[in-house]
C-alpha cells in the first residue's frame, strides 16, 4: 500500500471517529457537565481508532490523535459555552493550540512512511503483555494517551467557559511560552529530518538544538502544555493548585517512560550515543559539556 493510500485510510478512520463523537454529543444522554460530555465523546472516538488499529494490525493509527483532537475539543467548548469568556484570551489560547496541532500533525504526516510502519514501542508493549495484549493495546496505547491529553487540555476549558480576569501579563507569558514551545519543536523537527537524510552509519544526532538537549522536541512539548496551564491560571487564579496537573503528568510520562525507552534503544543501536549522554542535557537545553580527552 502506498503512503498516500495509507493516509487516506487514516483520514477515513478519523472522520468516522469524529462522526461517532459528534453523534454522541448531539443525541446521546447529557451529563450535568460539558467537560464530561466531551470526555465521553473523546473516549468513544478513541474506541473507533482502536478498532481501525486492530483491523489493520497497526496501532500507529492512533499517533495523530494526540494532535488532531485538541483543536476539535477547543472549538466545541467555545461554541457550547454559555459564559462570556474573555475573547482576547480565548483567541490567544486557541491560536496556540491550532499552531501546535498543525505543526505536530504535519510532522507526523511527513515522517510516517506508511501502513508498513508501526511505532516500535507498540509491538514491544504488546509482546510483554502476553495474553493480555489486547487490553494493553487499548488501555496503554490508545486510552491512556487520550485521557492524558484531555487532562492537559482542561485549562482551556476554564478559559473558554468562565468569565475570567482581564487579560494581563500572565496571558502574555503564556502566549510567549506556547509560541516558543511550538517554535522549538518545529526547529528540532527540521534539524532531525535533515540529519536523517544525510547521516552516515552509526552517526548520532548532536547538532543544532540537539547539541543542547537530547530531547528538545519533548522539551517543547512540555512547554506547550505548561502554556495552557498558564492561560488557565490567568483566567481563574483560584484554580492554580490543580491546573498544572496535565503538564505535570506530561512531564512524568516523558521522564518516566518516553525518554528512558528512547535512550535505551539508542544506546543499543548506536554505541556512540553514550558520548552524547555524557555531554548533552537530557531535557532542558543548556550548553554541552566538553568532550573528555
GROMACS .gro file of C-alpha atoms in nm, residues 22-139:
model
  118
   22UNK     CA    1  -2.046   1.422   1.721
   23UNK     CA    2  -2.340   1.180   1.722
   24UNK     CA    3  -2.293   1.119   2.093
   25UNK     CA    4  -2.275   1.490   2.169
   26UNK     CA    5  -2.583   1.558   1.954
   27UNK     CA    6  -2.810   1.271   2.056
   28UNK     CA    7  -2.652   1.090   2.349
   29UNK     CA    8  -2.768   1.143   2.709
   30UNK     CA    9  -2.623   1.459   2.856
   31UNK     CA   10  -2.449   1.484   3.189
   32UNK     CA   11  -2.450   1.794   3.404
   33UNK     CA   12  -2.105   1.893   3.283
   34UNK     CA   13  -1.989   1.994   2.938
   35UNK     CA   14  -1.638   1.864   3.006
   36UNK     CA   15  -1.771   1.518   3.096
   37UNK     CA   16  -1.987   1.502   2.784
   38UNK     CA   17  -1.676   1.585   2.582
   39UNK     CA   18  -1.465   1.326   2.762
   40UNK     CA   19  -1.718   1.051   2.690
   41UNK     CA   20  -1.725   1.150   2.322
   42UNK     CA   21  -1.344   1.155   2.321
   43UNK     CA   22  -1.327   0.801   2.463
   44UNK     CA   23  -1.584   0.676   2.209
   45UNK     CA   24  -1.379   0.825   1.926
   46UNK     CA   25  -1.070   0.658   2.071
   47UNK     CA   26  -1.257   0.328   2.055
   48UNK     CA   27  -1.317   0.382   1.684
   49UNK     CA   28  -0.947   0.446   1.622
   50UNK     CA   29  -0.866   0.136   1.826
   51UNK     CA   30  -1.096  -0.070   1.603
   52UNK     CA   31  -0.916   0.059   1.292
   53UNK     CA   32  -0.580  -0.013   1.457
   54UNK     CA   33  -0.678  -0.374   1.523
   55UNK     CA   34  -0.828  -0.419   1.177
   56UNK     CA   35  -0.502  -0.306   1.017
   57UNK     CA   36  -0.270  -0.461   1.280
   58UNK     CA   37  -0.109  -0.121   1.326
   59UNK     CA   38  -0.158   0.087   1.640
   60UNK     CA   39   0.011   0.385   1.476
   61UNK     CA   40  -0.339   0.466   1.352
   62UNK     CA   41  -0.362   0.639   1.689
   63UNK     CA   42  -0.046   0.853   1.659
   64UNK     CA   43  -0.210   1.160   1.505
   65UNK     CA   44  -0.497   1.150   1.756
   66UNK     CA   45  -0.268   1.323   2.005
   67UNK     CA   46  -0.264   1.642   1.798
   68UNK     CA   47  -0.582   1.622   1.590
   69UNK     CA   48  -0.837   1.605   1.872
   70UNK     CA   49  -0.746   1.903   2.097
   71UNK     CA   50  -0.840   2.169   1.837
   72UNK     CA   51  -1.176   1.999   1.783
   73UNK     CA   52  -1.238   1.989   2.158
   74UNK     CA   53  -1.141   2.355   2.197
   75UNK     CA   54  -1.377   2.464   1.918
   76UNK     CA   55  -1.661   2.258   2.065
   77UNK     CA   56  -1.610   2.403   2.414
   78UNK     CA   57  -1.601   2.759   2.285
   79UNK     CA   58  -1.912   2.710   2.070
   80UNK     CA   59  -2.101   2.540   2.355
   81UNK     CA   60  -2.007   2.777   2.635
   82UNK     CA   61  -2.288   2.977   2.793
   83UNK     CA   62  -2.039   3.202   2.966
   84UNK     CA   63  -1.899   3.518   2.816
   85UNK     CA   64  -1.532   3.421   2.816
   86UNK     CA   65  -1.272   3.688   2.751
   87UNK     CA   66  -1.245   3.698   2.372
   88UNK     CA   67  -0.881   3.807   2.364
   89UNK     CA   68  -0.764   3.529   2.595
   90UNK     CA   69  -0.983   3.277   2.413
   91UNK     CA   70  -0.835   3.373   2.077
   92UNK     CA   71  -0.482   3.361   2.215
   93UNK     CA   72  -0.511   3.013   2.365
   94UNK     CA   73  -0.700   2.881   2.063
   95UNK     CA   74  -0.433   3.018   1.831
   96UNK     CA   75  -0.157   2.848   2.031
   97UNK     CA   76  -0.346   2.517   2.025
   98UNK     CA   77  -0.402   2.532   1.650
   99UNK     CA   78  -0.041   2.621   1.571
  100UNK     CA   79   0.079   2.335   1.791
  101UNK     CA   80  -0.165   2.093   1.628
  102UNK     CA   81  -0.076   2.192   1.273
  103UNK     CA   82   0.295   2.152   1.340
  104UNK     CA   83   0.268   1.818   1.519
  105UNK     CA   84   0.019   1.665   1.277
  106UNK     CA   85   0.221   1.785   0.981
  107UNK     CA   86   0.537   1.637   1.126
  108UNK     CA   87   0.362   1.303   1.176
  109UNK     CA   88   0.224   1.300   0.821
  110UNK     CA   89   0.564   1.389   0.679
  111UNK     CA   90   0.758   1.135   0.883
  112UNK     CA   91   0.518   0.838   0.878
  113UNK     CA   92   0.632   0.614   0.591
  114UNK     CA   93   0.303   0.427   0.554
  115UNK     CA   94   0.099   0.132   0.672
  116UNK     CA   95   0.401  -0.098   0.686
  117UNK     CA   96   0.545   0.112   0.970
  118UNK     CA   97   0.436   0.098   1.332
  119UNK     CA   98   0.592   0.283   1.626
  120UNK     CA   99   0.848   0.036   1.765
  121UNK     CA  100   0.718   0.080   2.119
  122UNK     CA  101   0.374  -0.062   2.043
  123UNK     CA  102   0.469  -0.420   1.949
  124UNK     CA  103   0.715  -0.422   2.238
  125UNK     CA  104   0.437  -0.336   2.484
  126UNK     CA  105   0.202  -0.592   2.331
  127UNK     CA  106   0.465  -0.866   2.334
  128UNK     CA  107   0.541  -0.804   2.701
  129UNK     CA  108   0.169  -0.824   2.784
  130UNK     CA  109   0.135  -1.179   2.653
  131UNK     CA  110  -0.226  -1.296   2.658
  132UNK     CA  111  -0.334  -0.952   2.779
  133UNK     CA  112  -0.201  -0.779   2.469
  134UNK     CA  113  -0.549  -0.670   2.360
  135UNK     CA  114  -0.605  -0.497   2.694
  136UNK     CA  115  -0.264  -0.330   2.682
  137UNK     CA  116  -0.318  -0.222   2.322
  138UNK     CA  117  -0.641  -0.045   2.413
  139UNK     CA  118  -0.560   0.081   2.763
   0.00000   0.00000   0.00000
